[in-house]
Tab-separated table of C-alpha atoms in Angstrom:
chain	number	residue	atom	x	y	z
A	5	MET	CA	0.000	0.000	0.000
A	6	GLY	CA	2.869	2.355	0.795
A	7	GLU	CA	4.685	1.976	-2.521
A	8	PRO	CA	1.689	2.952	-4.726
A	9	LEU	CA	1.116	6.054	-2.572
A	10	LEU	CA	4.801	6.992	-2.785
A	11	SER	CA	4.795	6.492	-6.553
A	12	HIS	CA	1.692	8.660	-6.848
A	13	ALA	CA	3.300	11.394	-4.720
A	14	VAL	CA	6.461	11.361	-6.871
A	15	ARG	CA	4.422	11.683	-10.075
A	16	ALA	CA	2.410	14.542	-8.541
A	17	ALA	CA	5.594	16.359	-7.530
A	18	LYS	CA	7.031	15.971	-11.036
A	19	TRP	CA	3.799	17.283	-12.560
A	20	ALA	CA	3.812	20.289	-10.191
A	21	ARG	CA	7.415	21.143	-11.093
A	22	GLY	CA	6.585	20.845	-14.789
A	23	ALA	CA	3.496	23.038	-14.422
A	24	ALA	CA	5.510	25.706	-12.606
A	25	SER	CA	8.184	25.600	-15.301
A	26	ARG	CA	5.571	25.929	-18.063
A	27	ALA	CA	3.900	28.823	-16.256
A	28	ARG	CA	7.236	30.594	-15.814
A	29	LEU	CA	8.083	30.121	-19.505
A	30	ARG	CA	4.669	31.418	-20.561
A	31	THR	CA	5.018	34.465	-18.329
A	32	GLU	CA	8.462	35.226	-19.713
A	33	GLN	CA	7.157	34.901	-23.278
A	34	ILE	CA	4.303	37.314	-22.586
A	35	ASP	CA	6.624	39.882	-20.992
A	36	THR	CA	9.489	39.512	-23.490
A	37	LEU	CA	9.830	41.835	-26.480
A	38	PRO	CA	12.243	41.774	-29.446
A	39	ALA	CA	15.639	43.373	-28.927
A	40	LEU	CA	15.690	47.075	-29.734
A	41	GLY	CA	18.260	48.422	-32.135
A	42	ALA	CA	21.429	49.315	-30.247
A	43	ARG	CA	23.068	52.704	-30.738
A	44	GLY	CA	26.842	52.764	-30.624
A	45	ARG	CA	28.724	50.454	-28.306
A	46	SER	CA	26.879	48.079	-26.045
A	47	LEU	CA	26.381	49.228	-22.459
A	48	ALA	CA	26.948	47.403	-19.216
A	49	LEU	CA	23.756	46.071	-17.657
A	50	LEU	CA	22.827	47.377	-14.222
A	51	ARG	CA	20.239	45.203	-12.472
A	52	PRO	CA	17.696	47.219	-10.447
A	53	VAL	CA	16.821	46.490	-6.848
A	54	HIS	CA	13.206	47.431	-7.662
A	55	LEU	CA	11.344	48.398	-10.826
A	56	SER	CA	7.560	48.602	-11.055
A	57	VAL	CA	4.547	50.653	-12.080
A	58	LEU	CA	2.180	50.789	-9.115
A	59	GLY	CA	-1.448	51.866	-9.179
A	60	GLY	CA	-1.382	51.802	-12.967
A	61	ARG	CA	0.560	55.053	-13.309
A	62	THR	CA	3.393	55.503	-10.757
A	63	LEU	CA	6.909	54.500	-11.807
A	64	ASN	CA	9.140	53.293	-8.968
A	65	LEU	CA	12.826	52.570	-9.513
A	66	ALA	CA	15.787	51.771	-7.270
A	67	LEU	CA	19.214	51.144	-8.825
A	68	PRO	CA	22.560	50.351	-7.225
A	69	CYS	CA	24.969	53.197	-7.828
A	70	LEU	CA	27.783	52.815	-10.340
A	71	SER	CA	31.253	52.500	-8.891
A	72	LEU	CA	33.131	55.487	-10.346
A	73	PRO	CA	36.503	57.023	-9.416
A	74	GLY	CA	35.795	59.730	-6.882
A	75	GLY	CA	32.137	58.738	-6.607
A	76	VAL	CA	28.969	59.902	-8.332
A	77	THR	CA	27.853	63.519	-8.044
A	78	GLY	CA	24.609	63.201	-10.001
A	79	ALA	CA	22.544	60.709	-11.945
A	80	GLY	CA	19.513	60.577	-14.188
A	81	LEU	CA	17.195	58.049	-15.801
A	82	LEU	CA	17.076	58.255	-19.593
A	83	LEU	CA	14.036	56.922	-21.484
A	84	GLU	CA	14.294	56.564	-25.277
A	85	SER	CA	11.739	55.562	-27.895
A	86	ARG	CA	11.844	56.071	-31.700
A	87	GLY	CA	13.898	59.254	-31.636
A	88	ARG	CA	12.197	60.672	-28.535
A	89	SER	CA	13.950	60.918	-25.199
A	90	GLN	CA	13.057	61.916	-21.650
A	91	ARG	CA	15.453	62.412	-18.770
A	92	LEU	CA	14.612	62.502	-15.067
A	93	PRO	CA	16.937	63.157	-12.109
A	94	LEU	CA	17.595	60.293	-9.698
A	95	GLU	CA	18.001	60.799	-5.973
A	96	LEU	CA	21.172	59.545	-4.293
A	97	GLU	CA	20.171	57.743	-1.086
A	98	PRO	CA	22.993	56.566	1.220
A	99	GLN	CA	22.393	53.118	2.697
A	100	PRO	CA	23.290	51.761	6.175
A	101	ASP	CA	25.820	49.380	4.597
A	102	GLY	CA	27.746	52.308	3.084
A	103	GLY	CA	26.364	51.875	-0.427
A	104	VAL	CA	24.213	54.303	-2.396
A	105	LEU	CA	20.885	53.675	-4.111
A	106	LEU	CA	19.626	55.758	-7.021
A	107	THR	CA	15.851	56.119	-6.623
A	108	LEU	CA	12.946	57.614	-8.522
A	109	THR	CA	9.185	57.849	-7.980
A	110	THR	CA	7.154	59.735	-10.588
A	111	PRO	CA	3.633	59.754	-12.030
A	112	LEU	CA	3.314	58.592	-15.643
A	113	ARG	CA	1.150	60.545	-18.079
A	114	HIS	CA	0.082	59.842	-21.631
A	115	ALA	CA	1.200	62.599	-24.003
A	116	ARG	CA	-2.135	62.592	-25.855
A	117	LEU	CA	-4.783	61.498	-23.346
A	118	ASP	CA	-3.815	63.253	-20.097
A	119	ALA	CA	-4.429	66.937	-19.419
A	120	PRO	CA	-1.521	69.144	-20.612
A	121	ASP	CA	-1.006	70.561	-17.105
A	122	ALA	CA	-0.984	67.146	-15.386
A	123	ARG	CA	2.178	66.575	-13.364
A	124	GLY	CA	4.446	63.693	-14.316
A	125	LEU	CA	6.518	62.059	-17.030
A	126	ARG	CA	4.695	62.320	-20.378
A	127	LEU	CA	5.119	59.334	-22.684
A	128	HIS	CA	3.759	58.424	-26.125
A	129	ASP	CA	2.624	54.959	-27.191
A	130	GLY	CA	5.544	52.646	-27.834
A	131	ILE	CA	8.455	50.890	-26.142
A	132	TRP	CA	10.756	53.015	-23.985
A	133	ARG	CA	14.239	51.700	-23.205
A	134	LEU	CA	15.681	52.603	-19.789
A	135	SER	CA	19.280	53.554	-19.120
A	136	LEU	CA	21.292	55.298	-16.423
A	137	VAL	CA	23.423	58.405	-16.950
A	138	ALA	CA	25.809	59.094	-14.046
A	139	THR	CA	28.214	62.031	-13.616
A	140	ASP	CA	31.515	61.688	-11.777
A	141	ARG	CA	33.432	64.397	-9.897
A	142	ALA	CA	35.380	65.321	-13.027
A	143	GLY	CA	32.135	66.069	-14.856
A	144	ARG	CA	32.373	63.026	-17.120
A	145	GLN	CA	29.167	61.144	-17.912
A	146	HIS	CA	28.906	57.373	-17.782
A	147	ARG	CA	26.015	55.299	-19.141
A	148	ALA	CA	24.669	51.895	-18.199
A	149	ALA	CA	21.621	50.034	-19.409
A	150	VAL	CA	18.933	49.013	-16.912
A	151	ALA	CA	18.565	45.241	-16.854
A	152	SER	CA	15.227	43.484	-16.499
A	153	LEU	CA	14.003	41.780	-13.366
A	154	ALA	CA	12.882	38.167	-13.335
A	155	ALA	CA	9.214	37.758	-14.302
A	156	SER	CA	6.885	36.895	-11.443
A	157	ILE	CA	4.482	33.984	-11.927
A	158	GLY	CA	2.360	34.552	-8.828
A	159	ASP	CA	-1.407	34.099	-9.066
A	160	GLY	CA	-2.375	36.460	-6.274
A	161	PRO	CA	-5.515	38.576	-5.969
A	162	THR	CA	-4.094	41.418	-8.073
A	163	LEU	CA	-2.694	41.658	-11.587
A	164	ARG	CA	0.981	42.303	-12.226
A	165	THR	CA	0.062	45.137	-14.596
A	166	SER	CA	-3.047	47.251	-14.171
A	167	PRO	CA	-4.300	50.122	-16.348
A	168	ASP	CA	-4.284	53.766	-15.342
A	169	PRO	CA	-7.673	54.108	-13.590
A	170	ALA	CA	-8.161	57.600	-15.035
A	171	THR	CA	-7.295	57.098	-18.711
A	172	GLY	CA	-7.072	53.332	-19.245
A	173	VAL	CA	-3.486	53.594	-20.539
A	174	ARG	CA	-1.236	50.622	-19.704
A	175	TYR	CA	2.366	51.268	-18.651
A	176	ARG	CA	3.787	47.760	-18.594
A	177	VAL	CA	7.288	46.931	-17.368
A	178	ALA	CA	8.695	44.345	-19.792
A	179	ARG	CA	12.015	42.947	-20.973
A	180	THR	CA	13.732	42.483	-24.302
A	181	VAL	CA	15.319	39.225	-25.399
A	182	ASP	CA	18.759	40.722	-24.694
A	183	GLY	CA	17.817	41.397	-21.057
A	184	HIS	CA	17.061	45.140	-21.114
A	185	ALA	CA	14.227	46.649	-19.071
A	186	VAL	CA	11.641	48.625	-21.042
A	187	ILE	CA	8.291	50.275	-20.434
A	188	LYS	CA	5.614	49.512	-23.010
A	189	VAL	CA	2.954	52.240	-23.267
A	190	SER	CA	-0.403	51.294	-24.810
A	191	ALA	CA	-3.425	53.574	-25.163
A	192	PRO	CA	-6.772	51.966	-24.292
A	193	ARG	CA	-9.035	50.378	-26.846
A	194	ARG	CA	-12.638	51.505	-27.155
A	195	GLN	CA	-14.461	50.439	-24.007
A	196	ALA	CA	-17.320	51.270	-21.645
A	197	GLU	CA	-16.227	51.312	-18.019
A	198	LEU	CA	-18.742	50.551	-15.282
A	199	THR	CA	-18.235	53.064	-12.478
A	200	ALA	CA	-21.229	52.391	-10.201
A	201	LEU	CA	-24.384	50.342	-9.669
A	202	ASP	CA	-27.078	52.072	-7.625
A	203	LEU	CA	-29.253	49.333	-6.115
A	204	LYS	CA	-32.555	50.792	-4.936
A	205	TRP	CA	-35.935	49.347	-3.971
A	206	ASP	CA	-37.698	50.559	-7.105
A	207	ARG	CA	-34.901	50.631	-9.709
A	208	ILE	CA	-31.300	49.774	-10.522
A	209	THR	CA	-29.198	52.537	-12.050
A	210	VAL	CA	-26.071	51.904	-14.120
A	211	ARG	CA	-23.330	54.534	-14.263
A	212	GLY	CA	-20.238	54.471	-16.457
A	213	ARG	CA	-18.060	56.262	-18.973
A	214	LEU	CA	-16.720	55.733	-22.465
A	215	LEU	CA	-12.987	55.531	-23.159
A	216	ALA	CA	-11.165	55.981	-26.466
A	217	VAL	CA	-14.369	57.057	-28.237
A	218	GLN	CA	-14.580	60.284	-30.216
A	219	PRO	CA	-17.561	62.609	-29.581
A	220	PRO	CA	-20.482	62.832	-29.939
A	221	HIS	CA	-20.859	60.260	-27.184
A	222	ASP	CA	-24.652	60.548	-27.198
A	223	ALA	CA	-24.649	58.738	-30.545
A	224	TYR	CA	-24.456	55.590	-28.378
A	225	ALA	CA	-27.581	53.964	-26.988
A	226	ALA	CA	-27.705	51.121	-24.486
A	227	GLU	CA	-29.439	47.775	-24.773
A	228	ALA	CA	-30.121	44.667	-22.753
A	229	ILE	CA	-29.493	41.397	-24.629
A	230	ARG	CA	-31.164	38.254	-23.306
A	231	ARG	CA	-28.990	35.173	-23.240
A	232	GLY	CA	-30.238	32.138	-25.095
A	233	ALA	CA	-33.120	33.953	-26.786
A	234	ALA	CA	-31.754	34.519	-30.306
A	235	GLY	CA	-30.499	37.983	-29.457
A	236	THR	CA	-33.704	39.423	-27.947
A	237	ALA	CA	-32.849	43.068	-27.239
A	238	ILE	CA	-34.443	45.884	-25.235
A	239	ALA	CA	-33.376	49.399	-26.190
A	240	ILE	CA	-32.363	51.845	-23.447
A	241	ARG	CA	-31.792	55.587	-23.803
A	242	PRO	CA	-28.908	56.731	-21.537
A	243	ARG	CA	-28.498	60.202	-20.099
A	244	TRP	CA	-25.142	61.675	-21.140
A	245	GLN	CA	-22.808	64.209	-19.528
A	246	GLY	CA	-19.718	64.353	-21.701
A	247	SER	CA	-18.338	60.809	-21.854
A	248	GLU	CA	-20.272	59.710	-18.738
A	249	PHE	CA	-23.582	57.878	-19.044
A	250	THR	CA	-26.411	56.937	-16.679
A	251	PHE	CA	-29.520	54.831	-17.210
A	252	ASP	CA	-32.051	52.743	-15.304
A	253	LEU	CA	-32.384	49.079	-16.203
A	254	PRO	CA	-35.736	48.361	-17.951
A	255	LEU	CA	-36.697	45.701	-15.416
A	256	ALA	CA	-40.382	45.655	-16.362
A	257	GLU	CA	-39.576	44.771	-19.979
A	258	MET	CA	-36.846	42.338	-18.924
A	259	SER	CA	-39.281	40.297	-16.804
A	260	ARG	CA	-42.455	40.629	-18.864
A	261	ASN	CA	-44.547	37.434	-19.427
A	262	SER	CA	-42.134	35.231	-17.522
A	263	ARG	CA	-42.024	33.377	-14.213
A	264	ASP	CA	-38.553	32.011	-14.858
A	265	GLN	CA	-35.224	33.669	-14.216
A	266	ARG	CA	-33.727	35.430	-17.223
A	267	MET	CA	-30.114	36.471	-17.721
A	268	TRP	CA	-29.240	39.648	-19.618
A	269	ASP	CA	-26.026	41.261	-20.836
A	270	ILE	CA	-25.840	45.063	-20.944
A	271	ARG	CA	-23.936	46.939	-23.631
A	272	LEU	CA	-23.658	50.188	-25.577
A	273	THR	CA	-24.376	50.288	-29.296
A	274	SER	CA	-23.975	52.709	-32.192
A	275	ASN	CA	-24.708	51.525	-35.735
A	276	THR	CA	-22.665	48.301	-36.025
A	277	THR	CA	-20.474	49.008	-32.965
A	278	ARG	CA	-21.166	46.972	-29.829
A	279	ILE	CA	-19.362	47.621	-26.534
A	280	LYS	CA	-20.030	45.528	-23.449
A	281	ILE	CA	-20.178	47.506	-20.219
A	282	ALA	CA	-17.510	46.100	-17.894
A	283	ARG	CA	-15.210	46.811	-14.964
A	284	ARG	CA	-11.721	46.812	-16.481
A	285	LEU	CA	-9.818	49.752	-14.929
A	286	THR	CA	-8.743	47.768	-11.898
A	287	ASP	CA	-5.883	45.566	-10.739
A	288	VAL	CA	-8.250	42.872	-9.428
A	289	ARG	CA	-7.502	39.504	-11.005
A	290	HIS	CA	-10.984	38.005	-10.477
A	291	PRO	CA	-13.608	40.829	-10.531
A	292	LYS	CA	-16.567	38.505	-9.964
A	293	ARG	CA	-15.111	37.288	-6.659
A	294	VAL	CA	-14.242	40.758	-5.355
A	295	PHE	CA	-16.899	43.170	-6.655
A	296	ARG	CA	-19.847	41.279	-5.207
A	297	THR	CA	-23.373	42.690	-5.226
A	298	PRO	CA	-26.434	41.452	-3.311
A	299	PHE	CA	-29.671	40.183	-4.742
A	300	ARG	CA	-32.273	42.906	-4.571
A	301	ALA	CA	-36.075	42.841	-4.323
A	302	VAL	CA	-37.327	45.553	-6.688
A	303	ALA	CA	-40.977	46.698	-6.720
A	304	LEU	CA	-42.325	47.778	-10.117
A	305	ASP	CA	-45.034	50.373	-10.721
A	306	ASP	CA	-47.664	47.674	-11.377
A	307	GLY	CA	-47.012	46.041	-8.009
A	308	THR	CA	-44.840	43.196	-9.295
A	309	VAL	CA	-41.868	42.363	-7.097
A	310	LEU	CA	-38.726	41.096	-8.845
A	311	ARG	CA	-35.692	39.281	-7.531
A	312	VAL	CA	-32.834	41.035	-9.345
A	313	HIS	CA	-29.097	40.405	-9.309
A	314	ALA	CA	-26.960	42.964	-11.179
A	315	HIS	CA	-23.404	41.601	-11.033
A	316	LEU	CA	-20.112	41.138	-12.842
A	317	SER	CA	-19.368	38.013	-14.844
A	318	ALA	CA	-16.066	36.151	-14.583
A	319	ALA	CA	-14.784	38.342	-17.445
A	320	GLY	CA	-15.797	41.521	-15.594
A	321	THR	CA	-18.784	42.374	-17.833
A	322	LEU	CA	-22.110	43.576	-16.476
A	323	ALA	CA	-24.842	40.928	-16.334
A	324	VAL	CA	-28.329	41.048	-14.814
A	325	SER	CA	-30.619	38.207	-13.762
A	326	CYS	CA	-34.234	38.866	-12.870
A	327	ALA	CA	-37.385	36.891	-12.103
A	328	PRO	CA	-40.718	37.664	-10.408
A	329	PHE	CA	-41.197	36.451	-6.857
A	330	VAL	CA	-43.635	33.550	-6.962
A	331	THR	CA	-46.113	33.255	-4.057
A	332	PRO	CA	-47.660	29.922	-2.961
A	333	GLU	CA	-50.929	31.064	-4.559
A	334	ASP	CA	-49.132	31.684	-7.876
A	335	SER	CA	-47.483	28.264	-7.840
A	336	THR	CA	-50.821	26.453	-7.501
A	337	ARG	CA	-52.462	28.182	-10.437
């Protein structure tokens, strides 16, 4: 009896190691970009102590200081992409062990989507290579490339890369095949972001905003699409304020002539364009598990009471189930 159990445990351990190796390889492939064209001589690689974009838009960097004759009097981070360059000063922070860390914390802004007066480093779409420029006491400048960190394969509650919650832009820390650290900037695709669900006793109100859509925004209407009913749709007219929209769910129409529960998807539409309303500007890995909403009893104008559940699907899209409450008298008819 012991040997079969031991053999099973060995096979399970081998499978687990293989699964971890495959996951690590897949993660590295996702976060690895082609090598960028090198300019001039190759630079030494300086591996950071920390490099991340937190909250979707805050760049954090800590680099060990270069060892230069006479020490370093100043340093800066150089970002380069397709002929554009940005340079930011790094702070020299002495450490208890006698070393020096070069640190930087700065907001990231999109050159086209953020307000012109917004504070922070303004970047265009594309891949930005990172390098260090240090100045010694003689005034000479020395450059080193910033190396990439090892890709994390954790499956925690939050995503490794989240979008900017204000604009939807993604600033993703990635690596090139030759080991350099880069920041990939990607503007958002057209989407409808769910910002709030107002659950009341007589209605449910949906609030959201459009991203990456050119005005006029009021050219978009909303609609509820019933699942499994050959695309049965109920039109909804939102109220617009700029790119922000608000509407009440048409619960009476969604539950008409039915005693069974019905499931509906909610989306925006304009001509042939269809955009599902979803919660995407978040770092939550599993929105359905985190953004939980209660079932609600909603009383309609005609006296009907519905059991309604407006919630997020596993993909983060807005879905609504509704059904009339059935009394014992109704069930015996």
